[in-house]
Coordinates of C-alpha atoms in Angstrom, one line a residue:
M1 CA 0.3 -0.1 0.6
D2 CA 1.8 3.0 -1.1
F3 CA -0.6 5.7 -1.3
Q4 CA 0.1 9.5 -2.2
T5 CA -2.6 11.3 -0.3
L6 CA -5.9 10.8 2.0
A7 CA -7.9 10.3 -1.2
D8 CA -6.1 7.3 -2.8
I9 CA -6.7 5.9 0.7
Q10 CA -10.9 6.5 0.6
Q11 CA -11.2 5.8 -3.3
S12 CA -10.3 2.3 -1.9
I13 CA -12.5 2.0 0.9
S14 CA -15.3 3.2 -1.3
T15 CA -14.8 0.3 -4.0
G16 CA -14.6 -1.9 -0.9
S17 CA -10.8 -3.1 -1.9
L18 CA -9.5 -1.6 1.3
S19 CA -11.1 -1.5 4.8
V20 CA -10.2 1.3 7.7
R21 CA -9.0 -1.9 10.0
E22 CA -6.9 -3.3 7.1
L23 CA -5.2 -0.2 6.9
V24 CA -4.8 -0.1 10.4
D25 CA -3.1 -3.2 10.3
F26 CA -0.7 -2.4 7.7
Y27 CA 1.0 0.3 9.3
L28 CA 1.0 -1.9 12.6
A29 CA 3.1 -4.3 10.7
N30 CA 5.8 -2.4 9.9
I31 CA 6.3 -0.2 12.9
E32 CA 6.6 -3.9 14.1
K33 CA 9.5 -4.5 10.8
G34 CA 10.9 -1.0 11.5
Q35 CA 11.3 -1.1 15.6
A36 CA 14.9 -0.6 14.8
L37 CA 14.3 2.7 13.8
N38 CA 13.3 3.6 17.2
L39 CA 10.5 6.1 16.0
F40 CA 7.4 5.3 18.4
V41 CA 7.7 5.6 22.2
E42 CA 4.3 4.5 22.4
V43 CA 1.7 2.5 19.8
F44 CA -2.1 2.8 20.0
A45 CA -2.6 -0.7 18.8
E46 CA -5.5 -1.9 20.4
E47 CA -6.9 1.7 20.8
A48 CA -6.2 2.1 17.3
K49 CA -7.8 -1.3 16.1
A50 CA -11.2 -0.4 17.6
K51 CA -11.2 2.9 16.1
A52 CA -10.6 1.4 13.1
A53 CA -13.7 -0.9 13.4
E54 CA -15.7 1.9 14.3
I55 CA -15.3 4.2 11.3
D56 CA -15.5 1.0 9.1
Q57 CA -18.9 1.1 10.4
K58 CA -19.6 5.2 10.2
I59 CA -18.7 4.7 6.4
A60 CA -21.0 2.1 6.1
E61 CA -23.7 4.0 7.3
G62 CA -22.3 6.8 5.3
T63 CA -21.9 9.5 8.5
A64 CA -17.7 8.9 8.5
G65 CA -16.0 12.4 8.8
K66 CA -13.8 14.0 6.1
L67 CA -10.7 12.4 7.6
A68 CA -12.1 8.9 7.7
G69 CA -9.5 6.6 6.4
L70 CA -6.6 9.0 7.9
V71 CA -4.2 7.3 10.2
I72 CA -1.4 9.9 12.0
G73 CA 1.5 9.7 14.3
I74 CA 1.7 12.4 16.9
K75 CA 5.3 13.9 17.9
D76 CA 5.7 13.7 22.1
V77 CA 4.8 17.2 22.8
I78 CA 1.2 17.1 21.5
C79 CA -1.1 16.3 24.4
Y80 CA -3.6 13.3 23.7
Q81 CA -6.0 13.3 26.7
G82 CA -5.7 9.7 28.9
H83 CA -2.5 9.1 26.9
G84 CA 1.1 9.0 27.7
L85 CA 3.3 12.4 27.2
T86 CA 7.3 13.3 27.6
A87 CA 8.3 15.3 25.2
G88 CA 11.0 12.9 24.8
S89 CA 12.4 13.8 28.4
R90 CA 13.1 12.0 31.7
M91 CA 11.7 15.2 33.6
L92 CA 8.5 14.2 32.5
S93 CA 8.6 10.2 32.5
G94 CA 5.3 8.3 33.4
F95 CA 2.8 12.1 32.9
E96 CA -0.5 11.6 31.4
S97 CA -2.1 14.3 29.0
L98 CA -5.1 15.3 31.1
F99 CA -6.7 17.0 27.6
T100 CA -6.3 16.5 24.1
A101 CA -4.1 19.4 21.6
T102 CA -6.8 21.6 20.1
A103 CA -5.5 20.7 16.8
L104 CA -5.8 17.1 17.3
E105 CA -8.9 17.3 18.9
R106 CA -10.2 19.0 15.4
L107 CA -8.6 16.0 13.6
L108 CA -10.1 13.3 15.6
A109 CA -13.4 14.9 15.2
E110 CA -13.3 14.0 11.3
D111 CA -11.9 10.7 12.3
A112 CA -8.7 10.1 12.3
I113 CA -6.9 8.0 13.9
V114 CA -4.4 8.6 16.1
I115 CA -1.8 4.9 15.9
G116 CA 1.0 6.3 18.6
R117 CA 3.4 8.6 19.4
Q118 CA 6.8 9.3 18.2
N119 CA 9.7 10.4 19.6
C120 CA 11.9 13.7 19.4
D121 CA 14.7 15.5 20.5
E122 CA 14.1 16.3 24.1
F123 CA 11.8 19.1 24.5
A124 CA 11.8 19.8 20.8
M125 CA 15.2 21.1 21.3
G126 CA 17.8 19.6 18.4
S127 CA 18.1 18.7 15.0
S128 CA 18.6 15.7 14.7
N129 CA 16.4 13.5 16.8
E130 CA 19.7 12.3 18.7
T131 CA 18.5 14.0 22.1
S132 CA 15.7 11.8 23.5
V133 CA 15.9 10.0 26.5
Y134 CA 14.0 7.3 24.3
G135 CA 17.7 7.2 21.9
P136 CA 18.4 8.8 18.9
S137 CA 16.0 7.7 15.9
S138 CA 17.4 6.7 12.8
H139 CA 16.6 7.8 9.1
P140 CA 14.3 5.5 7.5
T141 CA 16.1 4.3 4.5
F142 CA 19.6 5.1 5.4
P143 CA 19.9 4.1 9.3
E144 CA 23.2 5.2 9.7
H145 CA 22.3 8.7 9.3
V146 CA 19.9 11.3 11.3
P147 CA 16.2 11.7 10.4
G148 CA 16.6 15.1 11.3
G149 CA 14.6 16.9 14.6
S150 CA 13.0 17.4 16.4
S151 CA 9.9 16.0 14.4
G152 CA 12.1 13.7 12.7
A153 CA 10.8 10.5 13.9
S154 CA 7.5 11.5 13.1
A155 CA 8.6 12.7 9.3
A156 CA 10.5 9.3 9.0
A157 CA 7.2 6.9 9.7
V158 CA 5.5 9.0 7.4
K159 CA 8.2 7.9 4.5
A160 CA 8.9 4.2 6.2
G161 CA 5.0 3.5 5.9
M162 CA 4.0 3.6 9.9
C163 CA 1.4 6.2 9.0
H164 CA 0.1 8.3 6.5
A165 CA 0.7 11.4 8.1
S166 CA 1.8 13.2 11.3
L167 CA 1.6 16.1 13.8
G168 CA 5.0 17.7 14.3
S169 CA 6.0 20.9 16.2
D170 CA 7.9 23.7 14.6
T171 CA 10.1 26.2 16.2
G172 CA 12.8 27.1 14.1
G173 CA 12.3 24.2 11.2
S174 CA 11.7 21.3 13.1
V175 CA 9.0 19.8 11.1
R176 CA 10.5 21.1 7.6
Q177 CA 14.2 20.1 8.5
P178 CA 13.4 16.6 8.7
A179 CA 11.0 16.8 5.9
S180 CA 13.8 17.7 3.7
F181 CA 16.0 14.6 5.3
C182 CA 13.0 12.4 4.3
D183 CA 12.3 13.2 1.5
V184 CA 8.1 14.2 2.6
V185 CA 6.3 17.3 2.9
G186 CA 6.7 19.3 5.9
F187 CA 4.8 22.3 6.7
K188 CA 4.8 25.5 9.1
P189 CA 1.5 27.6 9.0
T190 CA 1.7 31.4 10.0
Y191 CA 2.4 31.9 13.6
G192 CA -1.1 31.8 15.5
R193 CA -2.8 30.0 12.1
I194 CA -2.9 26.3 14.8
S195 CA -3.6 26.5 18.0
R196 CA -0.6 26.0 20.6
W197 CA -3.4 24.7 23.1
G198 CA -2.1 21.7 24.1
L199 CA 1.3 21.6 22.7
I200 CA 4.1 21.7 25.3
A201 CA 5.7 25.1 25.1
Y202 CA 9.4 25.2 24.2
A203 CA 9.6 29.3 22.6
S204 CA 6.0 30.5 22.9
S205 CA 6.5 33.0 20.4
F206 CA 7.9 31.0 17.5
D207 CA 6.3 27.3 18.1
Q208 CA 3.5 26.1 15.6
I209 CA 2.3 22.7 14.9
G210 CA 2.8 21.3 11.8
P211 CA 1.7 18.3 9.3
I212 CA 4.2 16.1 7.7
T213 CA 2.6 14.4 5.0
R214 CA 3.4 12.4 1.1
S215 CA 1.3 15.8 -0.7
V216 CA 0.5 19.3 -0.9
E217 CA -3.0 18.2 -0.9
D218 CA -2.8 16.7 2.2
A219 CA -1.1 19.4 3.8
A220 CA -3.5 21.8 2.6
L221 CA -6.6 19.3 4.2
L222 CA -5.4 18.8 7.6
L223 CA -5.0 22.8 7.7
E224 CA -8.2 23.5 6.6
I225 CA -9.2 21.4 9.4
M226 CA -6.7 22.1 12.3
A227 CA -6.9 26.1 11.9
G228 CA -9.1 28.7 13.2
P229 CA -9.7 30.5 16.5
D230 CA -9.5 29.0 20.0
G231 CA -10.6 30.5 23.1
K232 CA -7.8 28.1 25.5
D233 CA -4.9 30.0 23.2
Q234 CA -5.2 33.7 22.8
T235 CA -2.6 33.8 20.4
A236 CA -4.7 32.1 17.7
A237 CA -5.4 34.2 15.1
Q238 CA -9.1 35.2 14.0
A239 CA -8.6 35.3 10.6
P240 CA -11.4 33.1 8.4
V241 CA -9.9 29.7 7.3
Q242 CA -10.4 29.2 4.0
A243 CA -10.9 25.4 1.7
Y244 CA -7.3 25.7 0.9
A245 CA -7.5 22.0 -0.1
N246 CA -10.0 23.5 -2.6
Q247 CA -7.5 26.3 -3.5
L248 CA -4.7 24.0 -5.0
Q249 CA -4.4 25.6 -8.7
A250 CA -3.1 28.6 -9.1
E251 CA -5.4 30.9 -11.5
R252 CA -2.0 33.3 -12.7
P253 CA 1.9 33.1 -12.9
L254 CA 3.2 33.8 -9.7
R255 CA 6.6 35.7 -9.0
F256 CA 9.3 33.9 -7.0
L257 CA 12.4 35.8 -5.6
Y258 CA 15.2 33.4 -4.5
L259 CA 17.9 35.3 -1.6
K260 CA 21.4 35.0 -3.1
E261 CA 22.8 35.2 0.0
A262 CA 20.9 31.5 0.5
W263 CA 22.0 30.3 -2.7
D264 CA 25.5 31.5 -2.8
S265 CA 26.1 30.4 1.1
P266 CA 29.6 29.0 1.4
G267 CA 28.0 26.0 3.4
L268 CA 25.6 25.2 0.9
D269 CA 26.2 21.6 -0.8
P270 CA 27.0 22.5 -4.3
E271 CA 24.1 19.6 -5.6
I272 CA 21.7 21.5 -4.0
A273 CA 22.4 25.1 -5.3
Q274 CA 22.6 23.5 -8.7
K275 CA 18.8 22.0 -8.3
G276 CA 17.6 25.5 -7.1
Q277 CA 19.7 26.9 -10.3
E278 CA 17.5 24.1 -12.8
I279 CA 14.3 24.9 -10.8
F280 CA 14.5 28.6 -11.2
Q281 CA 15.0 27.8 -15.4
Q282 CA 11.9 25.5 -15.3
L283 CA 9.8 27.9 -14.0
Q284 CA 10.7 31.0 -16.0
A285 CA 9.9 28.7 -19.1
A286 CA 6.4 27.5 -17.9
G287 CA 6.1 31.4 -17.6
H288 CA 6.6 32.1 -13.9
E289 CA 8.7 35.2 -12.9
V290 CA 12.1 34.6 -11.1
K291 CA 13.9 37.3 -9.3
G292 CA 16.6 37.2 -7.0
V293 CA 16.8 39.8 -4.2
D294 CA 19.4 40.5 -1.2
F295 CA 19.1 40.0 2.2
P296 CA 21.8 41.0 4.3
L297 CA 20.5 39.1 7.4
L298 CA 21.0 35.8 6.7
E299 CA 23.9 36.0 8.8
Q300 CA 22.2 37.5 11.9
M301 CA 19.0 34.7 12.1
V302 CA 20.8 32.0 13.9
P303 CA 22.5 33.5 16.5
C304 CA 19.3 35.8 16.9
Y305 CA 17.2 32.9 16.7
Y306 CA 19.0 30.9 19.5
I307 CA 19.3 34.0 22.1
L308 CA 15.4 34.5 21.6
T309 CA 14.2 30.6 22.3
T310 CA 17.1 30.4 24.9
A311 CA 15.6 32.8 26.5
E312 CA 11.6 31.8 26.2
A313 CA 13.2 28.2 27.3
S314 CA 14.0 29.5 30.2
S315 CA 11.5 30.8 31.0
N316 CA 8.6 28.0 29.9
L317 CA 11.2 25.7 31.4
S318 CA 11.2 26.6 35.0
R319 CA 8.1 25.3 35.9
Y320 CA 9.4 21.8 35.7
D321 CA 11.2 21.7 39.0
G322 CA 10.4 18.5 41.1
I323 CA 8.2 20.3 43.2
H324 CA 4.6 21.3 41.0
Y325 CA 5.3 18.0 38.7
G326 CA 8.1 16.7 36.7
H327 CA 10.8 14.4 37.8
R328 CA 11.8 14.7 41.8
A329 CA 14.9 13.8 43.3
E330 CA 14.7 11.4 45.6
T331 CA 17.7 12.0 48.1
P332 CA 18.1 15.4 48.3
Q333 CA 16.2 17.0 51.5
A334 CA 16.3 20.6 51.6
L335 CA 14.3 22.5 49.4
A336 CA 16.9 24.4 47.4
E337 CA 18.6 20.8 46.6
I338 CA 15.0 19.6 45.4
Y339 CA 15.7 21.6 42.7
T340 CA 19.0 21.3 41.8
H341 CA 18.9 17.8 41.7
S342 CA 15.3 17.3 40.0
R343 CA 16.2 19.7 37.3
S344 CA 19.8 18.1 36.5
E345 CA 18.1 14.6 37.1
G346 CA 15.2 15.2 34.7
F347 CA 17.1 16.8 32.1
G348 CA 19.5 16.2 29.2
A349 CA 23.0 18.0 28.6
E350 CA 21.2 19.8 25.5
V351 CA 18.5 21.1 26.9
Q352 CA 20.0 22.1 29.8
K353 CA 23.1 24.3 27.9
R354 CA 19.8 26.1 26.4
I355 CA 18.3 27.3 29.6
M356 CA 21.4 27.9 31.1
L357 CA 22.2 30.4 27.8
G358 CA 18.8 31.9 28.1
T359 CA 19.1 32.7 31.7
F360 CA 22.4 34.1 30.8
V361 CA 21.2 36.2 28.3
L362 CA 17.8 37.2 30.8
S363 CA 20.2 38.4 33.2
T364 CA 21.0 41.4 34.7
G365 CA 24.2 43.5 32.7
Y366 CA 23.3 41.2 29.0
F367 CA 19.8 41.4 29.2
D368 CA 20.4 44.9 26.7
A369 CA 23.6 43.5 25.5
Y370 CA 21.9 40.2 24.4
Y371 CA 18.0 39.5 24.3
A372 CA 17.0 43.2 23.9
Q373 CA 19.4 43.5 20.8
A374 CA 18.2 39.9 19.2
Q375 CA 14.1 41.3 19.9
K376 CA 15.5 44.7 17.7
V377 CA 16.9 42.1 15.0
R378 CA 13.7 40.1 15.1
R379 CA 12.0 43.4 14.1
M380 CA 14.1 44.0 11.5
I381 CA 14.0 40.4 9.7
Q382 CA 10.1 40.9 10.1
E383 CA 10.3 44.4 8.3
Q384 CA 12.5 43.5 5.6
T385 CA 10.8 39.9 4.9
Q386 CA 7.4 41.7 5.1
A387 CA 8.9 44.5 2.2
L388 CA 10.1 41.6 -0.2
F389 CA 6.3 40.2 -0.8
E390 CA 5.7 44.0 -2.1
A391 CA 7.6 42.5 -5.3
G392 CA 6.9 38.7 -5.2
D393 CA 4.4 36.3 -4.2
I394 CA 7.2 33.7 -2.9
I395 CA 10.8 33.1 -1.8
L396 CA 12.6 30.1 -2.4
T397 CA 15.4 28.7 -0.4
P398 CA 17.4 25.6 0.3
T399 CA 15.2 23.9 3.2
A400 CA 19.0 22.5 4.8
P401 CA 22.5 23.2 3.8
T402 CA 23.2 19.4 3.4
P403 CA 21.2 15.7 2.8
A404 CA 21.1 14.2 6.2
F405 CA 24.0 13.3 7.9
R406 CA 25.5 10.8 9.9
Q407 CA 24.5 10.2 13.4
G408 CA 27.6 11.5 15.9
E409 CA 28.8 13.8 13.3
K410 CA 27.6 16.9 14.7
T411 CA 26.8 15.8 18.2
T412 CA 30.3 17.2 19.7
D413 CA 29.8 20.2 17.1
P414 CA 26.8 22.6 17.9
I415 CA 27.7 25.3 15.8
A416 CA 28.1 23.5 13.2
M417 CA 24.1 21.5 14.4
Y418 CA 23.0 25.2 14.8
L419 CA 23.9 26.8 11.9
G420 CA 21.8 23.8 9.9
D421 CA 18.9 25.8 10.7
I422 CA 20.3 28.6 9.2
F423 CA 17.3 28.6 6.4
T424 CA 14.7 27.3 8.3
V425 CA 14.4 30.1 11.1
H426 CA 14.0 32.7 8.7
A427 CA 9.8 31.9 8.9
N428 CA 10.0 31.7 12.7
L429 CA 11.2 34.6 13.4
A430 CA 9.1 36.4 10.7
G431 CA 6.3 34.7 11.9
M432 CA 5.4 33.7 8.0
P433 CA 4.3 30.1 6.6
A434 CA 6.7 27.8 4.4
I435 CA 7.0 24.7 3.2
S436 CA 9.3 21.8 2.8
L437 CA 8.9 20.1 -0.3
P438 CA 10.8 17.2 -1.9
L439 CA 12.2 18.0 -4.9
G440 CA 15.9 16.3 -5.4
T441 CA 18.2 13.2 -4.6
H442 CA 22.0 14.0 -3.8
S443 CA 24.4 11.9 -5.6
S444 CA 24.8 10.2 -2.2
G445 CA 21.0 9.0 -3.1
L446 CA 19.8 11.2 0.1
P447 CA 17.2 13.5 -0.8
F448 CA 16.5 17.0 0.0
G449 CA 14.1 19.6 -0.3
L450 CA 13.8 23.0 -1.2
Q451 CA 11.6 25.4 1.6
L452 CA 8.7 28.3 0.1
M453 CA 8.0 30.7 2.3
G454 CA 5.1 32.9 1.7
N455 CA 3.6 36.2 3.5
L456 CA 1.4 36.3 6.3
F457 CA -2.1 34.1 6.3
E458 CA -1.5 33.8 2.2
E459 CA -1.1 29.9 2.5
S460 CA -3.5 29.0 0.1
L461 CA -0.9 31.3 -2.8
L462 CA 2.2 29.0 -0.9
F463 CA 0.0 25.4 -1.9
Q464 CA -0.4 26.8 -5.0
A465 CA 3.2 27.5 -5.3
S466 CA 3.9 23.9 -4.2
G467 CA 2.0 22.4 -7.1
I468 CA 3.8 23.9 -9.5
L469 CA 7.0 22.8 -8.2
S470 CA 5.9 19.4 -7.5
A471 CA 5.5 18.8 -11.1
A472 CA 8.7 20.2 -11.7
R473 CA 10.3 17.4 -9.6

């Protein structure tokens, strides 16, 4: 079963050649065969089978929802009532969600089935899926390589046929970079387009839930269902939700912009750069406008991003203290010792490093020099990005500088690891929607993606452009 879209699945179900229960059994069998990849931390096998039987009955009665036949996995940072939730950390070992995230709740209301929760970098802090307390996840077709992070296992599971789609979270590229590495579609909406209620916070002004799918069509459909206002999240946008899945055809030639600094970056793999040039030529031949533009703030993005996100992480993760909830050390007796020992034992090295960095940039004497300056740079990035859309519809960049790297290759070099986010953090800093499409294969055999970024709340145009580029693959 190699279905590219949910529509393909539903067509097979409608003809009687497939049942939802058979589909669930197929995915469960693939999960069992791929255990060595370490993609799932918990599989809801019996629950998924029972739900499948229920939906088969609803299909027979003509009462099934829009997503009947969709089997999804959820990253281990998304709440699902009555199910475990650990964010890949010892800190939340044994914790169980008391409610369901709004985005997931809306999918379940349309008869999606959750097959399990997926491994991730601890508290979504990582670019390789190597910092989880459950151990690293592996690339679905090149197991010695990483699947990307922090939603690496979610992307790998879609590619490996363990579910049809996954829900991940994207703070600085954590949906798009793994999608590029694993040869699938990864989408981050405009900030506020999808409610963050029920998503464990890393950096609240950056985080967004996003789908990982096998097609642009399915990404558009899932956004259509998950998007919209939410009284539980005051940052959720009030902008009306469009019928994205019905607006996939461009009605006019589009204006594509590419960032010169990105495509000329010395860290960019030459084969990815060459593929970009081929894409530009194909777009022009098809009647679209393609123009290079300058964006001199590219080198400031990664330091700006890591100053701001670590500052927010320092604040958000302060609640995990061994007193209110989270892991509590057993030996210490004094209150201060409970705090320090519980956090030292509960958090892994990468999370501790980011908390310490965030605390430093927020501290007296350094706040103005680091945090305040980074906020000013973020505003400049937002304004200059907004200005670009006066001359174009879509911005094109690589998704990542290279294809998937080998496991352990960058764990001792945090700067090299962080620079892997150089192209994806742009959309999070600016709050813009962005998508990674699987558009190339390296001479090594590893896939890589191309990133498209659109203007605020112009997801429809972004999906239309994605359809044009997918056809050019």
